XYZ file of C-alpha atoms in Angstrom:
668
model
C 84.981 84.549 98.401
C 87.264 85.387 95.457
C 88.826 83.418 92.621
C 90.985 80.308 92.826
C 94.315 79.547 91.150
C 94.993 76.385 89.112
C 95.616 74.356 92.306
C 92.350 75.272 93.936
C 93.910 77.789 96.349
C 92.733 81.389 96.836
C 94.318 83.706 94.304
C 95.929 86.474 96.402
C 95.956 88.832 93.403
C 92.205 88.569 92.850
C 89.865 91.139 94.450
C 89.129 90.195 98.027
C 85.341 90.159 97.559
C 84.365 90.722 93.907
C 80.664 91.252 93.057
C 78.645 88.187 92.147
C 77.434 87.752 88.541
C 73.982 88.917 89.500
C 75.118 92.080 91.161
C 74.774 95.345 89.308
C 77.706 97.692 89.464
C 76.982 100.529 91.769
C 78.782 103.744 92.175
C 80.458 104.302 95.549
C 78.869 107.218 97.391
C 81.196 110.092 97.953
C 83.034 110.034 101.263
C 81.278 112.537 103.499
C 83.283 115.353 104.894
C 84.688 114.538 108.315
C 83.493 116.340 111.342
C 85.857 117.900 113.824
C 85.643 114.838 116.113
C 86.301 112.429 113.223
C 89.254 114.532 112.094
C 90.645 114.506 115.620
C 90.205 110.704 115.818
C 91.954 110.292 112.466
C 94.866 112.409 113.622
C 95.130 110.320 116.801
C 95.271 107.117 114.761
C 97.972 108.559 112.543
C 100.335 109.273 115.438
C 99.980 105.831 117.064
C 103.032 103.527 116.966
C 100.707 100.602 116.197
C 99.751 99.991 112.570
C 96.000 100.712 112.030
C 93.990 99.757 108.932
C 90.337 100.169 107.887
C 88.397 98.332 105.172
C 85.018 98.515 103.514
C 82.345 95.847 104.175
C 83.925 93.657 101.450
C 87.335 93.630 103.179
C 89.052 96.032 100.733
C 91.488 98.459 102.362
C 90.366 102.106 102.471
C 92.820 103.586 104.987
C 96.092 102.806 106.775
C 98.002 104.984 109.200
C 101.717 105.905 108.847
C 102.800 103.245 111.364
C 101.190 100.556 109.207
C 103.010 101.887 106.132
C 106.339 101.846 107.982
C 105.888 98.220 109.026
C 104.571 96.898 105.698
C 106.770 99.035 103.450
C 103.864 100.367 101.325
C 102.327 103.769 100.883
C 98.677 104.314 101.685
C 97.859 104.464 98.004
C 99.646 101.151 97.347
C 97.792 99.488 100.224
C 94.273 100.469 99.085
C 91.925 97.784 97.834
C 93.816 94.484 97.748
C 97.190 96.147 97.287
C 98.202 95.346 100.838
C 98.414 91.668 99.804
C 101.555 92.473 97.775
C 103.450 93.270 100.976
C 102.777 89.828 102.494
C 105.632 87.329 102.569
C 105.158 84.823 99.698
C 105.119 81.899 102.142
C 102.382 83.513 104.280
C 100.325 85.186 101.540
C 97.928 82.302 100.732
C 97.034 81.351 104.347
C 96.610 84.999 105.442
C 94.357 85.921 102.498
C 92.275 82.790 103.039
C 91.863 83.547 106.761
C 90.962 87.190 105.999
C 88.305 86.179 103.466
C 86.821 83.709 105.929
C 86.568 86.440 108.578
C 85.003 88.923 106.136
C 82.532 86.356 104.802
C 81.418 85.364 108.277
C 81.436 88.873 109.681
C 83.707 87.690 112.499
C 87.102 88.618 113.888
C 90.517 88.056 112.338
C 93.740 87.257 114.233
C 96.997 85.790 112.959
C 100.803 86.017 113.129
C 102.422 86.529 109.731
C 105.234 88.292 107.925
C 105.522 91.324 105.677
C 108.352 91.422 103.117
C 109.512 95.029 103.480
C 110.726 96.862 100.380
C 114.148 97.059 102.097
C 114.344 93.271 101.853
C 113.858 92.605 105.565
C 111.147 90.408 107.072
C 108.746 91.979 109.584
C 106.782 89.685 111.874
C 103.435 91.095 113.047
C 100.364 90.122 115.028
C 97.313 91.222 113.043
C 93.832 91.578 114.548
C 90.583 93.009 113.107
C 86.911 93.132 113.909
C 83.735 94.258 112.180
C 82.242 97.755 112.544
C 78.469 97.396 112.746
C 75.582 99.838 112.429
C 72.901 99.946 115.115
C 70.868 97.524 113.029
C 73.766 95.026 112.965
C 74.805 95.646 109.370
C 78.574 95.406 108.786
C 79.842 98.858 107.720
C 83.483 97.768 107.443
C 86.406 96.412 109.430
C 89.068 98.046 111.552
C 92.242 96.346 112.720
C 95.770 96.758 113.974
C 99.170 95.174 113.400
C 101.941 95.049 116.024
C 105.572 94.535 115.014
C 106.911 91.474 116.896
C 110.079 90.969 114.828
C 112.421 91.510 117.775
C 110.516 89.026 119.875
C 110.641 86.447 117.088
C 114.377 86.970 116.618
C 114.964 86.666 120.364
C 112.873 83.483 120.506
C 114.920 82.058 117.650
C 118.219 82.900 119.347
C 116.906 81.651 122.686
C 115.799 78.372 121.090
C 119.269 77.934 119.568
C 120.923 78.582 122.940
C 118.556 76.178 124.676
C 119.292 73.547 122.035
C 123.055 73.981 122.563
C 122.645 73.732 126.345
C 120.470 70.648 125.948
C 123.037 68.948 123.715
C 125.830 69.745 126.191
C 123.833 68.273 129.075
C 122.922 65.200 127.043
C 126.581 64.491 126.218
C 128.061 65.265 129.670
C 130.393 62.488 130.931
C 128.291 62.115 134.087
C 124.772 60.762 134.507
C 122.092 63.497 134.405
C 118.475 62.629 135.282
C 115.522 64.982 135.791
C 112.027 64.122 137.097
C 108.609 65.758 136.774
C 106.154 66.416 139.604
C 104.886 62.806 139.345
C 108.478 61.555 139.739
C 108.622 60.257 136.188
C 111.854 60.609 134.206
C 112.048 63.711 131.969
C 115.751 63.794 131.051
C 117.985 60.735 130.545
C 121.333 61.589 128.966
C 123.841 59.484 127.010
C 125.857 58.482 130.077
C 122.652 57.080 131.640
C 122.086 55.052 128.485
C 125.674 53.740 128.585
C 125.556 52.740 132.258
C 122.088 51.121 132.305
C 121.663 49.998 128.702
C 118.188 51.605 128.539
C 117.588 54.357 125.976
C 115.874 57.651 126.760
C 112.869 56.599 124.658
C 112.380 53.515 126.849
C 112.451 55.237 130.237
C 111.109 58.776 129.734
C 107.655 59.210 131.374
C 107.491 55.443 131.867
C 106.719 54.428 135.475
C 107.697 50.833 134.645
C 111.310 51.954 134.115
C 111.947 51.901 137.864
C 110.764 48.281 138.026
C 113.286 47.412 135.305
C 116.110 49.189 137.153
C 115.252 47.792 140.598
C 117.399 44.967 141.972
C 114.432 42.983 143.322
C 110.817 42.584 142.144
C 108.382 45.027 143.723
C 111.064 47.501 144.848
C 110.713 49.922 141.932
C 108.764 52.505 143.958
C 111.365 52.353 146.714
C 114.120 52.991 144.157
C 112.131 55.897 142.705
C 111.806 57.477 146.162
C 115.536 57.113 146.834
C 116.430 58.508 143.426
C 114.130 61.527 143.557
C 115.013 62.095 147.197
C 111.414 63.094 147.997
C 112.418 66.681 147.303
C 115.491 66.517 149.605
C 118.964 67.755 148.777
C 121.769 65.234 149.336
C 125.244 64.310 148.103
C 126.867 60.994 147.137
C 123.931 58.708 147.893
C 124.736 55.169 146.705
C 122.020 53.781 144.396
C 121.890 50.058 143.672
C 120.571 49.398 140.136
C 120.226 46.581 137.628
C 121.159 47.284 134.003
C 119.453 45.875 130.921
C 121.633 42.752 130.960
C 120.721 42.014 134.584
C 124.133 43.027 135.936
C 124.365 45.023 139.169
C 125.345 48.686 138.982
C 126.266 51.148 141.725
C 125.801 54.883 141.154
C 127.029 57.669 143.423
C 124.079 60.072 143.139
C 123.743 63.738 144.175
C 120.373 65.522 144.119
C 120.881 69.198 143.200
C 117.241 70.337 143.178
C 117.537 72.632 146.205
C 121.017 73.854 145.321
C 119.772 74.992 141.909
C 116.182 74.678 140.755
C 115.409 74.506 137.031
C 111.933 75.453 135.729
C 110.030 72.390 134.571
C 112.186 69.980 136.602
C 110.683 69.005 139.948
C 113.848 67.121 140.883
C 117.203 66.532 139.203
C 120.762 65.524 139.878
C 123.985 63.991 138.589
C 125.682 60.676 139.258
C 128.840 58.693 138.602
C 129.073 54.986 137.861
C 131.157 53.514 140.706
C 130.439 49.842 139.944
C 134.097 49.015 139.254
C 135.215 50.845 142.391
C 132.526 49.094 144.463
C 133.626 45.710 143.077
C 137.211 46.516 144.033
C 136.110 47.554 147.507
C 134.089 44.350 147.929
C 137.052 42.274 146.780
C 139.295 44.144 149.193
C 136.806 43.575 152.027
C 136.660 39.843 151.253
C 140.428 39.660 151.158
C 140.650 41.538 154.459
C 138.234 39.124 156.090
C 140.194 36.213 154.698
C 143.424 37.726 155.988
C 141.889 38.196 159.416
C 140.749 34.581 159.468
C 144.145 33.346 158.310
C 146.389 35.529 160.449
C 147.690 32.471 162.251
C 148.572 30.789 158.964
C 150.316 33.945 157.691
C 152.452 34.116 160.811
C 153.190 30.457 160.264
C 154.410 31.141 156.709
C 156.660 33.989 157.831
C 158.102 31.749 160.538
C 158.733 28.927 158.021
C 160.601 31.332 155.739
C 162.736 32.577 158.649
C 163.581 29.031 159.797
C 164.554 27.870 156.295
C 166.782 30.911 155.764
C 168.811 30.244 158.949
C 168.978 26.463 158.506
C 172.389 24.729 158.310
C 173.314 21.090 157.573
C 173.879 20.442 161.267
C 170.513 21.703 162.503
C 168.222 20.750 159.628
C 166.375 18.027 161.533
C 165.662 20.463 164.344
C 164.590 23.149 161.872
C 162.167 20.813 160.124
C 160.748 19.796 163.467
C 160.129 23.493 164.231
C 158.419 23.879 160.844
C 156.191 20.903 161.596
C 155.328 22.383 164.972
C 154.048 25.562 163.306
C 151.521 23.685 161.173
C 148.308 22.918 163.095
C 148.064 19.133 163.368
C 151.467 18.738 161.715
C 153.854 15.796 161.825
C 157.565 15.340 162.589
C 160.366 14.255 160.313
C 162.705 11.579 161.555
C 165.578 12.010 159.060
C 167.682 14.921 157.803
C 166.607 16.675 154.636
C 166.936 20.023 152.798
C 164.218 22.079 151.099
C 163.688 24.299 148.036
C 160.703 26.540 147.227
C 160.275 27.472 143.521
C 157.956 30.296 142.361
C 157.913 32.301 139.091
C 161.035 34.457 139.216
C 162.055 33.369 142.736
C 163.812 30.332 144.257
C 164.461 29.879 148.016
C 166.621 27.096 149.433
C 167.713 26.087 152.900
C 171.384 26.336 153.890
C 173.451 23.417 152.668
C 170.943 22.594 149.964
C 171.837 19.533 147.868
C 169.732 17.570 145.429
C 169.572 13.845 146.193
C 167.796 10.911 144.567
C 165.370 10.790 147.448
C 162.979 13.691 146.832
C 159.490 14.561 148.024
C 157.610 17.234 145.995
C 154.373 19.178 146.462
C 152.754 21.581 143.974
C 151.918 25.143 145.014
C 148.324 25.772 143.833
C 146.437 29.054 143.311
C 142.629 29.070 143.611
C 142.866 25.354 144.323
C 143.769 24.373 140.718
C 146.443 26.386 138.899
C 150.000 25.320 139.790
C 152.447 28.221 140.133
C 155.398 26.495 141.761
C 156.702 23.603 143.823
C 158.082 22.748 147.268
C 160.834 20.076 147.154
C 162.242 18.181 150.137
C 165.469 16.208 149.470
C 166.464 13.483 151.932
C 170.117 12.600 152.461
C 169.449 8.843 152.215
C 166.648 6.439 151.605
C 164.029 6.160 154.317
C 165.030 3.748 157.030
C 162.567 0.929 157.526
C 160.743 1.707 154.266
C 161.070 0.565 150.732
C 163.425 2.656 148.577
C 161.740 5.653 146.966
C 158.701 5.564 149.229
C 157.902 8.179 151.844
C 155.566 8.330 154.760
C 152.100 9.597 153.940
C 152.374 11.927 156.909
C 155.422 13.615 155.397
C 153.673 14.101 152.041
C 150.689 15.573 153.838
C 152.948 18.017 155.660
C 154.638 19.133 152.448
C 151.265 19.549 150.722
C 150.102 21.686 153.645
C 153.155 23.942 153.409
C 152.700 24.245 149.606
C 149.015 25.104 150.087
C 149.849 27.894 152.554
C 152.467 29.323 150.202
C 149.905 29.227 147.352
C 147.375 31.131 149.447
C 149.972 33.788 150.248
C 150.867 34.095 146.545
C 147.196 34.452 145.629
C 146.721 37.213 148.184
C 149.784 39.025 146.812
C 148.335 38.860 143.286
C 144.981 40.110 144.614
C 146.699 43.080 146.254
C 148.406 43.943 142.966
C 145.059 43.764 141.136
C 143.430 45.994 143.745
C 146.282 48.487 143.459
C 145.852 48.545 139.684
C 142.084 49.019 140.084
C 142.709 51.892 142.504
C 145.090 53.517 140.026
C 142.509 53.120 137.238
C 139.801 54.643 139.445
C 142.018 57.622 140.300
C 142.842 58.087 136.614
C 139.112 57.980 135.827
C 138.382 60.656 138.443
C 141.138 62.860 136.997
C 139.765 62.362 133.472
C 136.262 63.215 134.733
C 137.566 66.436 136.290
C 139.320 67.384 133.052
C 136.170 66.690 131.011
C 134.070 68.650 133.514
C 136.442 71.598 133.223
C 136.132 71.556 129.419
C 132.330 71.160 129.507
C 132.049 74.013 132.019
C 133.623 76.339 129.446
C 130.970 75.282 126.901
C 128.208 75.886 129.470
C 129.429 79.340 130.459
C 129.350 80.757 126.897
C 125.573 80.328 126.294
C 124.816 81.469 129.850
C 126.660 84.747 129.249
C 124.603 85.188 126.069
C 121.352 84.633 127.987
C 122.382 87.162 130.647
C 123.368 89.720 128.014
C 120.112 89.550 126.096
C 118.082 89.559 129.310
C 119.860 92.700 130.489
C 119.194 94.401 127.135
C 115.483 93.605 127.385
C 115.318 94.906 130.964
C 117.058 98.112 129.852
C 114.225 98.671 127.365
C 116.287 98.338 124.200
C 113.330 96.773 122.400
C 110.713 99.026 123.962
C 109.004 99.409 127.308
C 108.013 96.246 129.171
C 104.853 95.462 131.052
C 105.231 94.831 134.779
C 104.676 91.068 134.415
C 107.179 90.859 131.551
C 109.810 92.752 133.528
C 109.317 90.516 136.576
C 109.619 87.371 134.429
C 112.836 88.659 132.895
C 114.208 89.489 136.343
C 113.513 85.900 137.408
C 115.315 84.636 134.304
C 118.249 86.918 135.144
C 118.427 85.756 138.791
C 118.279 82.061 137.934
C 120.742 82.450 135.063
C 123.200 84.201 137.372
C 122.821 81.419 139.944
C 123.510 78.832 137.247
C 126.504 80.833 135.965
C 127.864 81.069 139.527
C 127.546 77.284 139.896
C 129.248 76.727 136.528
C 132.085 79.093 137.506
C 132.562 77.252 140.811
C 132.609 73.879 139.045
C 135.106 75.209 136.514
C 137.376 76.642 139.232
C 137.266 73.444 141.301
C 137.916 71.212 138.269
C 140.786 73.440 137.144
C 142.321 73.350 140.633
C 141.960 69.583 140.938
C 143.582 69.142 137.515
C 146.541 71.342 138.583
C 145.912 73.823 135.770
C 146.042 76.992 137.867
C 149.194 79.132 137.661
C 149.541 81.904 140.212
C 150.520 85.367 139.012
C 153.015 87.667 140.740
C 152.034 91.314 140.403
C 151.988 94.372 142.625
C 148.654 95.338 144.203
C 147.213 97.269 147.145
C 145.539 95.116 149.780
C 143.762 98.208 151.102
C 142.113 98.835 147.714
C 141.171 95.157 147.383
C 139.377 95.041 150.756
C 137.737 98.458 150.257
C 136.326 97.488 146.856
C 135.008 94.148 148.135
C 133.236 95.855 151.056
C 131.846 98.541 148.746
C 130.429 95.912 146.365
C 128.513 94.300 149.253
C 127.145 97.564 150.642
C 123.762 97.241 148.913
C 123.102 93.737 150.268
C 124.277 94.783 153.736
C 121.852 97.727 153.789
C 118.976 95.584 152.496
C 119.473 93.135 155.376
C 119.886 95.908 157.979
C 123.415 94.831 158.946
C 126.439 96.850 160.017
C 129.700 96.225 158.165
C 133.181 97.640 158.730
C 136.783 96.838 157.928
C 140.225 97.818 159.199
C 143.709 97.410 157.719
C 146.481 97.734 160.309
C 149.072 100.484 159.842
C 151.960 98.004 159.711
C 150.534 96.334 156.572
C 152.603 97.541 153.570
C 150.786 99.657 150.991
C 151.792 97.356 148.143
C 152.396 93.615 148.080
C 153.317 91.148 145.335
C 151.038 88.178 144.625
C 148.043 86.974 142.618
C 145.534 89.790 143.208
C 142.727 88.040 141.271
C 142.921 84.860 143.359
C 143.201 86.766 146.636
C 140.102 88.784 145.661
C 138.331 85.488 145.000
C 139.251 84.105 148.450
C 138.460 87.246 150.496
C 135.341 87.998 148.419
C 133.967 84.508 149.014
C 134.506 84.781 152.788
C 132.824 88.214 152.938
C 129.956 87.063 150.716
C 129.354 84.024 152.962
C 129.445 86.203 156.080
C 126.739 88.502 154.675
C 124.706 85.592 153.302
C 124.550 83.657 156.583
C 124.080 86.652 158.920
C 120.503 87.838 159.463
C 121.212 90.439 162.147
C 124.205 92.069 163.766
C 127.401 92.903 161.928
C 130.163 91.676 159.631
C 133.748 92.852 160.031
C 137.045 92.343 158.226
C 140.460 92.816 159.867
C 143.806 92.748 158.050
C 147.078 92.580 160.011
C 150.520 90.990 159.902
C 151.832 88.169 162.091
C 155.515 88.436 161.261
C 157.993 89.710 158.711
C 161.128 88.369 157.086
C 163.422 90.185 154.677
C 161.402 90.856 151.530
C 158.204 89.102 152.729
C 155.293 89.695 155.077
C 152.895 87.211 156.714
C 149.393 88.552 156.066
C 146.576 87.577 158.463
C 142.955 88.288 157.374
C 139.960 87.718 159.683
C 136.326 87.803 158.521
C 133.935 87.775 161.477
C 130.115 87.605 161.534
C 127.304 87.243 164.063
C 125.437 84.525 162.170
C 124.293 81.099 163.315
C 127.817 79.665 163.472
C 129.196 76.254 162.536
C 129.127 73.214 164.870
C 132.577 72.114 166.017
C 132.064 68.705 164.408
C 131.884 70.337 160.939
C 134.834 72.732 161.127
C 136.966 70.533 158.885
C 134.270 69.205 156.534
C 132.986 72.629 155.396
C 136.201 73.048 153.406
C 135.372 69.939 151.363
C 133.528 70.198 147.991
C 129.678 70.222 148.072
C 129.578 70.593 151.882
C 127.904 73.356 153.887
C 127.551 73.862 157.589
C 123.878 72.938 157.884
C 121.276 71.494 155.501
C 118.520 73.896 156.587
C 120.795 76.881 155.996
C 121.635 75.509 152.576
C 117.981 75.300 151.610
C 117.345 78.847 152.876
C 120.339 80.612 151.362
C 121.278 78.337 148.451
C 124.811 77.802 147.240
C 126.754 74.899 145.767
C 129.074 74.210 148.718
C 132.124 74.758 146.480
C 133.244 78.221 147.612
C 135.195 77.242 150.725
C 136.728 74.225 148.972
C 138.018 76.540 146.225
C 139.339 78.970 148.865
C 141.218 76.163 150.611
C 142.792 75.013 147.319
C 143.906 78.543 146.412
C 145.284 79.390 149.875
C 147.232 76.126 150.032
C 148.629 76.788 146.542
C 149.958 80.095 147.896
C 151.616 78.260 150.784
C 149.121 79.561 153.334
C 146.411 78.116 155.531
C 142.704 78.736 156.175
C 140.665 77.771 159.234
C 137.517 78.687 161.142
C 136.717 79.475 164.768
C 133.013 79.129 165.483
C 130.402 77.985 167.963
C 126.861 77.156 167.043
C 124.671 80.202 167.692
C 127.680 82.516 168.372
C 128.837 83.463 164.888
C 132.012 82.548 163.011
C 135.488 83.924 162.368
C 137.328 82.710 159.263
C 141.111 83.140 159.216
C 143.480 83.258 156.238
C 147.249 83.399 156.768
C 149.447 83.697 153.682
C 152.955 84.933 152.982
C 153.400 87.632 150.302
C 156.405 89.410 148.901
C 156.957 93.141 149.476
C 157.934 95.645 146.820
C 161.607 96.599 147.111
C 162.090 100.098 148.451
């Protein structure tokens, strides 16, 4: 088996299979002259691109072909015997030699991945395989093997792993909740936002069926929550999930399942969500306040009437005014003497006409939430109460004043609640804007690695690293298709976020609308022919040759409409018509129509299809894919240009999308 070094490991510099002490040295028989067939076989081995080596029965190298020498960086003479060991990478030398000796000793096969340290200084990864050559009687006559250079594959795997790691870290740190499930509906991915919202770490919930019981709002409803969350394989938007966090507090999450919009290998179901607990609490508070307002509408009208009566009161009609006030209070009482009134609130004081403080005063506190005093209602009488002891007032009058003060306190509390709700609404809108800005920034970070993946995939398909087997080429084509779908989704998200954050600035440059439409139609010609459709376009003669506007954004709008028309039309034709609907000095009103013979859009959805993440029909979405962002982006861009976009369609009769936008003309 060879000698050992001081640590008990195989010594790679020792002979691979030295003779035992009892063996007598024998002279090696001369190599017989090769026959014509053997010479022809040797020449064939020498021209192969795969490295070939041959050893004697003891595992010592006797021959290598030129391809082997090129990979290992040794000459045939240097590789003979155990010289080939010198070309092994120092970190791989011990394990490879040990595995080779084990194979030789047992007369079995050898297979391993290891590195050669080429004399140029570069590392060469190879897959090495060898098997024994046996005589008819079973005696091992030697070993023959091959090495295949897999350096490019190893480098690509390393770069791919780095890109995947970057993408994983971006997804983990996204400012929205991201959850992915396996085929058994257990949690695979649980990012940082999920941890923040629920309080449960990824380690606690991943592949743990009990996690849904923890998150459920009631015992025994964990499976129901799991079904809602996973969607049972369905694609949906903005489903409201009711959860319980680690502290036992209720949480509401607006959840969107994106599995059918974009499938990711290894994820049976996945989606994103936003914590809307604060918004839901504000909505609940607003609903409670609305119900309270509806129940107290009579009292509110009463308060407004009291304020009006006090403002128009004069010293001569005060008794009558107070009697009217009493009549507005259900079950109220009547005053019998003249008096004046003052209402005091923080920063506001209201008095009746002819107000005068007198020694005979009746006061009631204005409470909020039944306890906190925020002001007072004072009634001053012009003399002591007839028939009563000085300084004493009728209990009925005190009750009336307390009732008025209570109503004013309720109105003040509702005003404060409205201010709090308005502040909560402002905070929610600011949070949505911040989310859009963060999403726009994250989309940039997502697009960079995706472009790298597409670039390397295209290089491999072009055969830069050698010819591909049919299965390898098909796998790479699938990677390319899915990567392009993901890049398209990222681009749409980036465009929508940028538009919603008001970061888009329209350019003003001269362009030819005829060239724009012709190029867009030409780019779709292959897909049109594959589907057996007919496609044509026409630009009216009155349309100027050159217009001034943002050519890139107009291409995006018209290209999206044409792409949708082809995507959702299975038979018939797609047409594009460009005309003008009016001209003013220096400008022209451009009218573009994109018509198809597809399934059409129901009248009830004509407006909603221009909203983000909405498509005309769920079954069409599952069949053709798409994020539902294209038409929303088109609407934003057209409205930024001062134009309008609309659709005319009937279900089963096709659709016609219209874009009308004003553009400047080049001066003659």
